[in-house]
Amino acid sequence: MDPKALETEALGAIAAAKSLPELEEARIRFLGRKAELPQALREVRDRETGMALNELRERLEAAVAQRREAIERAELDRRLGEEAVDVTLPGEDLPLGHLHPITHIRRAVEDAFLGLGYEVRDDREVETVEYNFDKLAFAPTHSSRSPRDTFFLGGGRVLRTETSPSQIHMMEEREPPIYMVSIGRTYRRDAITATRYPIFHQFEGLAVDRGLTLADLKGTLLHVMRALYGEDRRVRFRTHFFPFTEPSIEPDVSCGICGGEGCRTCKHSGWIEMGGAGMVDPRVFENVGIDSEEWSGFAFGCGLERTAQLRHDIPDIRALWEGDLRVLRQF
Ligand code: DAH
């Protein structure tokens, strides 16, 4: 074996290795158990040759280690260059949703009443005939007791046709004074049109205290209508009938589109109907065991869709239920 020639050849092969597998191949070829140099080392007899060959082996091992480091560093440099993340690139656009207009209105209503010290109540949507009609003093012949108007579920249960049953639950659960607003879904068997939908939302207010009058009701509604529609609004009352209030009224709010001058939206009257209200009927107090000689109260109910339509000038109620993003994105 010619150590000089072997060294040249081995160093050449190690330097030529371009990857770790190639380097390993070279290492086995020159330093592996069956390679020429280790074989010679095993057979060597004299000290001098032994030392020389050992040194040769150490030089080759050092060359392999050095080459390995170089290859690894080059590989790391390559990856750092190629796989670099440019943190200054704009990120992927994650579309952000927003609240539905009905949820906006609901929160505006809640805010307006919380500001008056009312508590906000959520209630059941499946009611009984007793709570939806009887305890609210609906006459036995009232038309909304008909399955043509109301969804009956069997077993004396109905989908509530209004949020008014909340009044009964509240008065049964709590002693007056009571100031509450209940907001949620209500159901009626109406065909779907531009102004009606079989599911809709109402907010229902109830105040029970000593010495409440229609003036308190009017002031409360004025506050809420101004919170919802703007400070320049006026409120007026028209007489009406509801089974659970006496007297009953329908509040109108001045039209915001024409400022009360008269336009198509307000049917040229300058006023827009806002729902129902009145002083709690003594029969209702009787039904829940509250003494109507000591306590008085007022109540009111309004549709949220109607409120949203008026606030945003939405001509067709269906837009609020169809989930068409082209429409909803505008609010
Ligand atoms: N519940 C009535 C409706 O849906 C609205 C209403 C009228 C609610 C008078 C009231 C009230 O609380 O006092 O048409």
mmCIF file of C-alpha atoms and ligand atoms in Angstrom:
data_model
loop_
_atom_site.group_PDB
_atom_site.id
_atom_site.type_symbol
_atom_site.label_atom_id
_atom_site.label_comp_id
_atom_site.label_asym_id
_atom_site.label_seq_id
_atom_site.Cartn_x
_atom_site.Cartn_y
_atom_site.Cartn_z
ATOM 1 C CA MET A 1 0.000 0.000 0.000
ATOM 2 C CA ASP A 2 1.261 3.427 -0.904
ATOM 3 C CA PRO A 3 0.259 5.758 1.975
ATOM 4 C CA LYS A 4 1.041 8.901 0.007
ATOM 5 C CA ALA A 5 -1.107 7.870 -2.982
ATOM 6 C CA LEU A 6 -3.859 6.638 -0.641
ATOM 7 C CA GLU A 7 -3.915 9.966 1.197
ATOM 8 C CA THR A 8 -4.158 11.968 -2.018
ATOM 9 C CA GLU A 9 -6.931 9.768 -3.347
ATOM 10 C CA ALA A 10 -8.845 9.783 -0.042
ATOM 11 C CA LEU A 11 -8.569 13.538 0.500
ATOM 12 C CA GLY A 12 -9.733 14.042 -3.080
ATOM 13 C CA ALA A 13 -12.782 11.805 -2.582
ATOM 14 C CA ILE A 14 -13.676 13.488 0.741
ATOM 15 C CA ALA A 15 -13.382 16.963 -0.750
ATOM 16 C CA ALA A 16 -15.493 15.911 -3.738
ATOM 17 C CA ALA A 17 -18.383 14.642 -1.597
ATOM 18 C CA LYS A 18 -21.330 16.987 -2.119
ATOM 19 C CA SER A 19 -23.754 15.499 0.368
ATOM 20 C CA LEU A 20 -23.709 13.555 3.609
ATOM 21 C CA PRO A 21 -24.449 10.196 1.890
ATOM 22 C CA GLU A 22 -21.607 10.798 -0.577
ATOM 23 C CA LEU A 23 -19.300 11.678 2.299
ATOM 24 C CA GLU A 24 -20.331 8.537 4.167
ATOM 25 C CA GLU A 25 -19.573 6.512 1.089
ATOM 26 C CA ALA A 26 -16.070 7.987 0.922
ATOM 27 C CA ARG A 27 -15.561 7.410 4.628
ATOM 28 C CA ILE A 28 -16.449 3.734 4.329
ATOM 29 C CA ARG A 29 -14.281 3.377 1.272
ATOM 30 C CA PHE A 30 -11.160 4.669 3.032
ATOM 31 C CA LEU A 31 -11.792 4.221 6.745
ATOM 32 C CA GLY A 32 -14.418 1.469 6.947
ATOM 33 C CA ARG A 33 -13.576 -1.836 8.566
ATOM 34 C CA LYS A 34 -12.719 -3.516 5.292
ATOM 35 C CA ALA A 35 -10.847 -0.586 3.799
ATOM 36 C CA GLU A 36 -7.206 -0.792 2.916
ATOM 37 C CA LEU A 37 -5.845 1.507 5.641
ATOM 38 C CA PRO A 38 -7.558 -0.076 8.665
ATOM 39 C CA GLN A 39 -6.566 -3.499 7.302
ATOM 40 C CA ALA A 40 -2.948 -2.394 7.030
ATOM 41 C CA LEU A 41 -3.107 -0.927 10.543
ATOM 42 C CA ARG A 42 -4.295 -4.230 11.928
ATOM 43 C CA GLU A 43 -1.450 -6.082 10.233
ATOM 44 C CA VAL A 44 1.321 -3.618 10.926
ATOM 45 C CA ARG A 45 4.271 -4.941 12.895
ATOM 46 C CA ASP A 46 6.765 -2.162 13.304
ATOM 47 C CA ARG A 47 6.192 0.896 15.461
ATOM 48 C CA GLU A 48 7.277 3.467 12.896
ATOM 49 C CA THR A 49 4.902 2.345 10.172
ATOM 50 C CA GLY A 50 2.169 1.968 12.790
ATOM 51 C CA MET A 51 2.592 5.573 13.923
ATOM 52 C CA ALA A 52 2.688 6.868 10.365
ATOM 53 C CA LEU A 53 -0.446 4.966 9.377
ATOM 54 C CA ASN A 54 -2.229 6.039 12.550
ATOM 55 C CA GLU A 55 -1.458 9.653 11.820
ATOM 56 C CA LEU A 56 -2.700 9.158 8.276
ATOM 57 C CA ARG A 57 -5.942 7.717 9.652
ATOM 58 C CA GLU A 58 -6.341 10.643 12.008
ATOM 59 C CA ARG A 59 -5.817 13.134 9.182
ATOM 60 C CA LEU A 60 -8.426 11.374 7.079
ATOM 61 C CA GLU A 61 -10.878 11.290 9.986
ATOM 62 C CA ALA A 62 -10.309 14.980 10.592
ATOM 63 C CA ALA A 63 -10.865 15.669 6.886
ATOM 64 C CA VAL A 64 -14.169 13.742 7.001
ATOM 65 C CA ALA A 65 -15.327 15.644 10.104
ATOM 66 C CA GLN A 66 -14.410 18.955 8.526
ATOM 67 C CA ARG A 67 -16.167 18.088 5.307
ATOM 68 C CA ARG A 68 -19.265 16.974 7.217
ATOM 69 C CA GLU A 69 -19.410 20.299 8.996
ATOM 70 C CA ALA A 70 -18.999 22.180 5.726
ATOM 71 C CA ILE A 71 -21.765 20.189 4.039
ATOM 72 C CA GLU A 72 -24.097 20.697 7.000
ATOM 73 C CA ARG A 73 -23.430 24.417 7.116
ATOM 74 C CA ALA A 74 -24.027 24.744 3.377
ATOM 75 C CA GLU A 75 -27.288 22.819 3.740
ATOM 76 C CA LEU A 76 -28.419 25.086 6.590
ATOM 77 C CA ASP A 77 -27.495 28.196 4.599
ATOM 78 C CA ARG A 78 -29.428 26.912 1.631
ATOM 79 C CA ARG A 79 -32.533 26.247 3.741
ATOM 80 C CA LEU A 80 -32.317 29.573 5.537
ATOM 81 C CA GLY A 81 -32.205 31.261 2.172
ATOM 82 C CA GLU A 82 -34.913 29.209 0.479
ATOM 83 C CA GLU A 83 -37.360 28.795 3.330
ATOM 84 C CA ALA A 84 -37.153 32.332 4.636
ATOM 85 C CA VAL A 85 -40.478 33.789 5.801
ATOM 86 C CA ASP A 86 -41.028 37.351 4.755
ATOM 87 C CA VAL A 87 -42.841 38.731 7.783
ATOM 88 C CA THR A 88 -43.453 41.996 5.974
ATOM 89 C CA LEU A 89 -45.764 40.364 3.379
ATOM 90 C CA PRO A 90 -49.457 41.190 3.908
ATOM 91 C CA GLY A 91 -51.281 38.352 5.725
ATOM 92 C CA GLU A 92 -54.222 36.338 4.449
ATOM 93 C CA ASP A 93 -57.423 38.314 4.584
ATOM 94 C CA LEU A 94 -59.780 36.833 7.207
ATOM 95 C CA PRO A 95 -63.244 38.224 6.542
ATOM 96 C CA LEU A 96 -64.705 39.638 9.763
ATOM 97 C CA GLY A 97 -68.439 39.281 10.274
ATOM 98 C CA HIS A 98 -70.625 41.770 12.074
ATOM 99 C CA LEU A 99 -73.841 41.752 14.027
ATOM 100 C CA HIS A 100 -77.189 41.303 12.301
ATOM 101 C CA PRO A 101 -79.306 44.488 12.221
ATOM 102 C CA ILE A 102 -81.873 42.833 14.517
ATOM 103 C CA THR A 103 -79.139 42.141 17.071
ATOM 104 C CA HIS A 104 -78.061 45.779 16.803
ATOM 105 C CA ILE A 105 -81.598 46.949 17.497
ATOM 106 C CA ARG A 106 -81.991 44.468 20.315
ATOM 107 C CA ARG A 107 -78.871 45.848 21.974
ATOM 108 C CA ALA A 108 -79.989 49.442 21.414
ATOM 109 C CA VAL A 109 -83.314 48.593 23.103
ATOM 110 C CA GLU A 110 -81.493 46.906 25.976
ATOM 111 C CA ASP A 111 -79.221 49.930 26.396
ATOM 112 C CA ALA A 112 -82.139 52.347 26.403
ATOM 113 C CA PHE A 113 -83.952 50.393 29.139
ATOM 114 C CA LEU A 114 -80.875 49.606 31.196
ATOM 115 C CA GLY A 115 -80.346 53.364 31.273
ATOM 116 C CA LEU A 116 -83.768 53.687 32.919
ATOM 117 C CA GLY A 117 -82.924 51.044 35.500
ATOM 118 C CA TYR A 118 -84.948 48.249 33.869
ATOM 119 C CA GLU A 119 -83.786 44.657 33.991
ATOM 120 C CA VAL A 120 -83.512 42.689 30.762
ATOM 121 C CA ARG A 121 -85.317 39.369 30.647
ATOM 122 C CA ASP A 122 -85.181 36.459 28.219
ATOM 123 C CA ASP A 123 -88.127 34.096 28.180
ATOM 124 C CA ARG A 124 -89.550 30.876 26.746
ATOM 125 C CA GLU A 125 -90.785 30.751 23.162
ATOM 126 C CA VAL A 126 -92.989 27.712 23.783
ATOM 127 C CA GLU A 127 -95.834 28.913 25.954
ATOM 128 C CA THR A 128 -99.052 27.505 27.284
ATOM 129 C CA VAL A 129 -102.513 28.746 26.368
ATOM 130 C CA GLU A 130 -102.780 29.767 29.994
ATOM 131 C CA TYR A 131 -99.841 32.166 29.854
ATOM 132 C CA ASN A 132 -100.159 33.274 26.244
ATOM 133 C CA PHE A 133 -103.888 34.047 26.509
ATOM 134 C CA ASP A 134 -105.798 33.227 29.712
ATOM 135 C CA LYS A 135 -103.753 35.087 32.291
ATOM 136 C CA LEU A 136 -103.436 38.039 29.927
ATOM 137 C CA ALA A 137 -107.225 38.244 30.010
ATOM 138 C CA PHE A 138 -107.829 37.371 26.363
ATOM 139 C CA ALA A 139 -111.571 36.757 25.881
ATOM 140 C CA PRO A 140 -112.438 33.087 25.203
ATOM 141 C CA THR A 141 -113.551 34.115 21.728
ATOM 142 C CA HIS A 142 -110.523 36.239 20.843
ATOM 143 C CA SER A 143 -109.475 35.558 17.247
ATOM 144 C CA SER A 144 -105.800 34.899 18.000
ATOM 145 C CA ARG A 145 -106.825 31.806 19.998
ATOM 146 C CA SER A 146 -107.650 30.224 16.657
ATOM 147 C CA PRO A 147 -105.250 27.739 15.060
ATOM 148 C CA ARG A 148 -105.605 29.854 11.943
ATOM 149 C CA ASP A 149 -103.670 32.634 13.693
ATOM 150 C CA THR A 150 -101.474 30.765 16.150
ATOM 151 C CA PHE A 151 -99.149 27.742 15.994
ATOM 152 C CA PHE A 152 -100.537 25.162 18.411
ATOM 153 C CA LEU A 153 -98.132 22.427 19.474
ATOM 154 C CA GLY A 154 -100.607 20.132 21.250
ATOM 155 C CA GLY A 155 -101.004 19.582 24.964
ATOM 156 C CA GLY A 156 -102.142 23.169 25.505
ATOM 157 C CA ARG A 157 -98.850 24.524 24.209
ATOM 158 C CA VAL A 158 -98.363 27.259 21.625
ATOM 159 C CA LEU A 159 -95.502 29.160 20.077
ATOM 160 C CA ARG A 160 -95.921 32.489 21.844
ATOM 161 C CA THR A 161 -97.692 35.033 19.679
ATOM 162 C CA GLU A 162 -96.217 37.997 21.564
ATOM 163 C CA THR A 163 -93.739 38.650 24.361
ATOM 164 C CA SER A 164 -96.556 39.691 26.728
ATOM 165 C CA PRO A 165 -96.575 36.330 28.618
ATOM 166 C CA SER A 166 -93.256 37.521 30.073
ATOM 167 C CA GLN A 167 -95.252 40.046 32.076
ATOM 168 C CA ILE A 168 -97.124 37.216 33.790
ATOM 169 C CA HIS A 169 -93.972 35.182 34.527
ATOM 170 C CA MET A 170 -92.249 38.234 35.944
ATOM 171 C CA MET A 171 -95.147 39.224 38.189
ATOM 172 C CA GLU A 172 -95.543 35.649 39.437
ATOM 173 C CA GLU A 173 -91.869 35.357 40.234
ATOM 174 C CA ARG A 174 -91.283 38.751 41.806
ATOM 175 C CA GLU A 175 -92.798 41.254 44.156
ATOM 176 C CA PRO A 176 -93.291 44.785 42.826
ATOM 177 C CA PRO A 177 -91.792 47.236 42.187
ATOM 178 C CA ILE A 178 -90.909 45.717 38.807
ATOM 179 C CA TYR A 179 -89.173 47.360 35.859
ATOM 180 C CA MET A 180 -88.379 44.849 33.158
ATOM 181 C CA VAL A 181 -87.975 44.524 29.408
ATOM 182 C CA SER A 182 -88.266 41.115 27.739
ATOM 183 C CA ILE A 183 -86.942 40.667 24.220
ATOM 184 C CA GLY A 184 -87.244 37.691 21.918
ATOM 185 C CA ARG A 185 -88.895 35.761 19.108
ATOM 186 C CA THR A 186 -92.618 35.509 18.574
ATOM 187 C CA TYR A 187 -94.665 33.487 16.084
ATOM 188 C CA ARG A 188 -97.854 33.963 14.107
ATOM 189 C CA ARG A 189 -99.432 32.075 11.253
ATOM 190 C CA ASP A 190 -99.009 34.845 8.717
ATOM 191 C CA ALA A 191 -98.170 34.412 5.060
ATOM 192 C CA ILE A 192 -94.794 35.857 4.144
ATOM 193 C CA THR A 193 -95.122 39.306 2.564
ATOM 194 C CA ALA A 194 -93.126 42.533 2.446
ATOM 195 C CA THR A 195 -94.485 43.550 5.864
ATOM 196 C CA ARG A 196 -95.189 40.235 7.627
ATOM 197 C CA TYR A 197 -93.151 37.190 8.504
ATOM 198 C CA PRO A 198 -94.346 34.233 10.648
ATOM 199 C CA ILE A 199 -91.359 34.665 12.966
ATOM 200 C CA PHE A 200 -90.479 38.069 14.328
ATOM 201 C CA HIS A 201 -89.107 39.717 17.449
ATOM 202 C CA GLN A 202 -90.758 41.902 20.034
ATOM 203 C CA PHE A 203 -89.627 43.839 23.031
ATOM 204 C CA GLU A 204 -92.025 44.005 25.908
ATOM 205 C CA GLY A 205 -91.778 46.415 28.776
ATOM 206 C CA LEU A 206 -93.490 46.222 32.143
ATOM 207 C CA ALA A 207 -93.394 48.636 35.052
ATOM 208 C CA VAL A 208 -95.281 47.946 38.293
ATOM 209 C CA ASP A 209 -95.016 50.451 41.086
ATOM 210 C CA ARG A 210 -97.132 52.729 43.273
ATOM 211 C CA GLY A 211 -98.871 55.621 41.565
ATOM 212 C CA LEU A 212 -97.793 55.036 37.942
ATOM 213 C CA THR A 213 -99.798 56.947 35.319
ATOM 214 C CA LEU A 214 -100.093 57.273 31.560
ATOM 215 C CA ALA A 215 -97.676 60.195 31.850
ATOM 216 C CA ASP A 216 -94.975 57.787 33.099
ATOM 217 C CA LEU A 217 -95.699 55.492 30.164
ATOM 218 C CA LYS A 218 -95.479 58.380 27.739
ATOM 219 C CA GLY A 219 -92.200 59.626 29.179
ATOM 220 C CA THR A 220 -90.721 56.135 29.052
ATOM 221 C CA LEU A 221 -91.741 55.563 25.440
ATOM 222 C CA LEU A 222 -90.469 58.996 24.463
ATOM 223 C CA HIS A 223 -87.079 58.193 25.984
ATOM 224 C CA VAL A 224 -86.864 54.861 24.167
ATOM 225 C CA MET A 225 -88.091 56.188 20.808
ATOM 226 C CA ARG A 226 -85.532 58.987 20.969
ATOM 227 C CA ALA A 227 -82.796 56.526 21.873
ATOM 228 C CA LEU A 228 -83.767 54.402 18.859
ATOM 229 C CA TYR A 229 -84.601 57.056 16.280
ATOM 230 C CA GLY A 230 -83.008 60.308 17.346
ATOM 231 C CA GLU A 231 -83.581 63.191 19.753
ATOM 232 C CA ASP A 232 -85.898 65.153 17.501
ATOM 233 C CA ARG A 233 -88.668 62.528 17.587
ATOM 234 C CA ARG A 234 -92.086 63.137 19.117
ATOM 235 C CA VAL A 235 -94.524 60.533 20.423
ATOM 236 C CA ARG A 236 -98.317 60.596 20.370
ATOM 237 C CA PHE A 237 -100.919 58.172 21.705
ATOM 238 C CA ARG A 238 -104.053 56.916 19.991
ATOM 239 C CA THR A 239 -106.689 54.977 21.894
ATOM 240 C CA HIS A 240 -106.940 51.286 21.088
ATOM 241 C CA PHE A 241 -107.875 47.970 22.700
ATOM 242 C CA PHE A 242 -105.719 45.211 24.154
ATOM 243 C CA PRO A 243 -107.109 42.523 26.479
ATOM 244 C CA PHE A 244 -104.463 43.077 29.163
ATOM 245 C CA THR A 245 -104.368 46.880 29.389
ATOM 246 C CA GLU A 246 -106.979 49.487 30.353
ATOM 247 C CA PRO A 247 -106.845 52.041 28.939
ATOM 248 C CA SER A 248 -104.965 50.742 25.906
ATOM 249 C CA ILE A 249 -103.161 52.947 23.466
ATOM 250 C CA GLU A 250 -101.101 52.726 20.335
ATOM 251 C CA PRO A 251 -98.038 54.960 20.422
ATOM 252 C CA ASP A 252 -96.969 56.677 17.209
ATOM 253 C CA VAL A 253 -93.542 58.163 16.651
ATOM 254 C CA SER A 254 -93.108 61.162 14.371
ATOM 255 C CA CYS A 255 -91.899 60.177 10.919
ATOM 256 C CA GLY A 256 -88.149 60.643 10.549
ATOM 257 C CA ILE A 257 -88.135 60.606 6.781
ATOM 258 C CA CYS A 258 -90.328 63.678 6.289
ATOM 259 C CA GLY A 259 -89.884 65.116 9.796
ATOM 260 C CA GLY A 260 -93.654 64.915 10.315
ATOM 261 C CA GLU A 261 -94.579 66.724 7.097
ATOM 262 C CA GLY A 262 -96.169 63.650 5.555
ATOM 263 C CA CYS A 263 -94.621 61.242 3.044
ATOM 264 C CA ARG A 264 -95.120 57.782 1.544
ATOM 265 C CA THR A 265 -93.509 55.952 4.483
ATOM 266 C CA CYS A 266 -95.901 57.505 7.036
ATOM 267 C CA LYS A 267 -98.816 57.374 4.573
ATOM 268 C CA HIS A 268 -98.898 61.192 4.590
ATOM 269 C CA SER A 269 -99.875 61.367 8.252
ATOM 270 C CA GLY A 270 -96.510 62.427 9.671
ATOM 271 C CA TRP A 271 -96.722 59.567 12.203
ATOM 272 C CA ILE A 272 -95.654 55.920 12.306
ATOM 273 C CA GLU A 273 -97.320 53.225 14.433
ATOM 274 C CA MET A 274 -94.960 51.740 16.981
ATOM 275 C CA GLY A 275 -96.857 48.897 18.657
ATOM 276 C CA GLY A 276 -99.166 48.670 21.649
ATOM 277 C CA ALA A 277 -99.180 49.904 25.211
ATOM 278 C CA GLY A 278 -101.418 50.744 28.122
ATOM 279 C CA MET A 279 -101.989 50.652 31.855
ATOM 280 C CA VAL A 280 -101.979 47.082 33.233
ATOM 281 C CA ASP A 281 -105.575 45.860 33.489
ATOM 282 C CA PRO A 282 -106.656 45.125 37.102
ATOM 283 C CA ARG A 283 -107.796 41.669 35.942
ATOM 284 C CA VAL A 284 -104.211 40.842 34.995
ATOM 285 C CA PHE A 285 -103.018 41.922 38.457
ATOM 286 C CA GLU A 286 -105.717 39.717 39.924
ATOM 287 C CA ASN A 287 -104.528 36.749 37.815
ATOM 288 C CA VAL A 288 -101.050 36.984 39.324
ATOM 289 C CA GLY A 289 -102.099 37.895 42.861
ATOM 290 C CA ILE A 290 -101.041 41.539 42.928
ATOM 291 C CA ASP A 291 -103.315 43.991 44.733
ATOM 292 C CA SER A 292 -104.506 46.489 42.109
ATOM 293 C CA GLU A 293 -105.597 48.932 44.811
ATOM 294 C CA GLU A 294 -102.012 49.275 45.985
ATOM 295 C CA TRP A 295 -100.076 48.787 42.752
ATOM 296 C CA SER A 296 -100.371 50.257 39.288
ATOM 297 C CA GLY A 297 -98.454 49.520 36.136
ATOM 298 C CA PHE A 298 -97.925 50.154 32.472
ATOM 299 C CA ALA A 299 -96.807 47.884 29.668
ATOM 300 C CA PHE A 300 -95.826 48.169 26.044
ATOM 301 C CA GLY A 301 -94.814 45.955 23.152
ATOM 302 C CA CYS A 302 -93.086 46.710 19.864
ATOM 303 C CA GLY A 303 -91.682 44.701 16.963
ATOM 304 C CA LEU A 304 -87.925 44.708 16.455
ATOM 305 C CA GLU A 305 -88.137 44.125 12.699
ATOM 306 C CA ARG A 306 -90.404 47.128 12.406
ATOM 307 C CA THR A 307 -87.922 49.154 14.412
ATOM 308 C CA ALA A 308 -85.060 47.991 12.194
ATOM 309 C CA GLN A 309 -87.057 48.748 9.052
ATOM 310 C CA LEU A 310 -87.804 52.268 10.235
ATOM 311 C CA ARG A 311 -84.325 52.926 11.478
ATOM 312 C CA HIS A 312 -82.627 51.764 8.302
ATOM 313 C CA ASP A 313 -85.402 52.457 5.830
ATOM 314 C CA ILE A 314 -85.713 48.778 4.790
ATOM 315 C CA PRO A 315 -88.839 48.430 2.653
ATOM 316 C CA ASP A 316 -89.133 44.615 2.786
ATOM 317 C CA ILE A 317 -89.097 42.658 6.070
ATOM 318 C CA ARG A 318 -87.896 39.515 4.264
ATOM 319 C CA ALA A 319 -84.444 41.092 3.915
ATOM 320 C CA LEU A 320 -84.031 40.596 7.663
ATOM 321 C CA TRP A 321 -84.602 36.846 7.444
ATOM 322 C CA GLU A 322 -83.052 35.745 4.196
ATOM 323 C CA GLY A 323 -79.422 36.118 5.269
ATOM 324 C CA ASP A 324 -78.382 37.648 1.935
ATOM 325 C CA LEU A 325 -74.945 39.094 2.644
ATOM 326 C CA ARG A 326 -75.304 41.687 -0.109
ATOM 327 C CA VAL A 327 -78.102 43.166 1.986
ATOM 328 C CA LEU A 328 -76.760 42.512 5.480
ATOM 329 C CA ARG A 329 -73.323 43.952 4.737
ATOM 330 C CA GLN A 330 -74.914 47.360 4.398
ATOM 331 C CA PHE A 331 -75.704 47.628 8.103
HETATM 332 N N1 DAH B 1 -98.691 42.196 22.613
HETATM 333 C C1 DAH B 1 -99.223 43.199 21.738
HETATM 334 C C2 DAH B 1 -99.087 42.769 20.287
HETATM 335 O O1 DAH B 1 -98.295 41.896 19.997
HETATM 336 C C3 DAH B 1 -98.484 44.493 21.915
HETATM 337 C C4 DAH B 1 -98.763 45.076 23.270
HETATM 338 C C5 DAH B 1 -99.864 45.880 23.463
HETATM 339 C C6 DAH B 1 -97.910 44.809 24.321
HETATM 340 C C7 DAH B 1 -100.121 46.440 24.683
HETATM 341 C C8 DAH B 1 -98.171 45.376 25.548
HETATM 342 C C9 DAH B 1 -99.292 46.189 25.716
HETATM 343 O O2 DAH B 1 -97.384 45.152 26.605
HETATM 344 O O3 DAH B 1 -99.506 46.750 26.935
HETATM 345 O O4 DAH B 1 -99.773 43.272 19.436
#
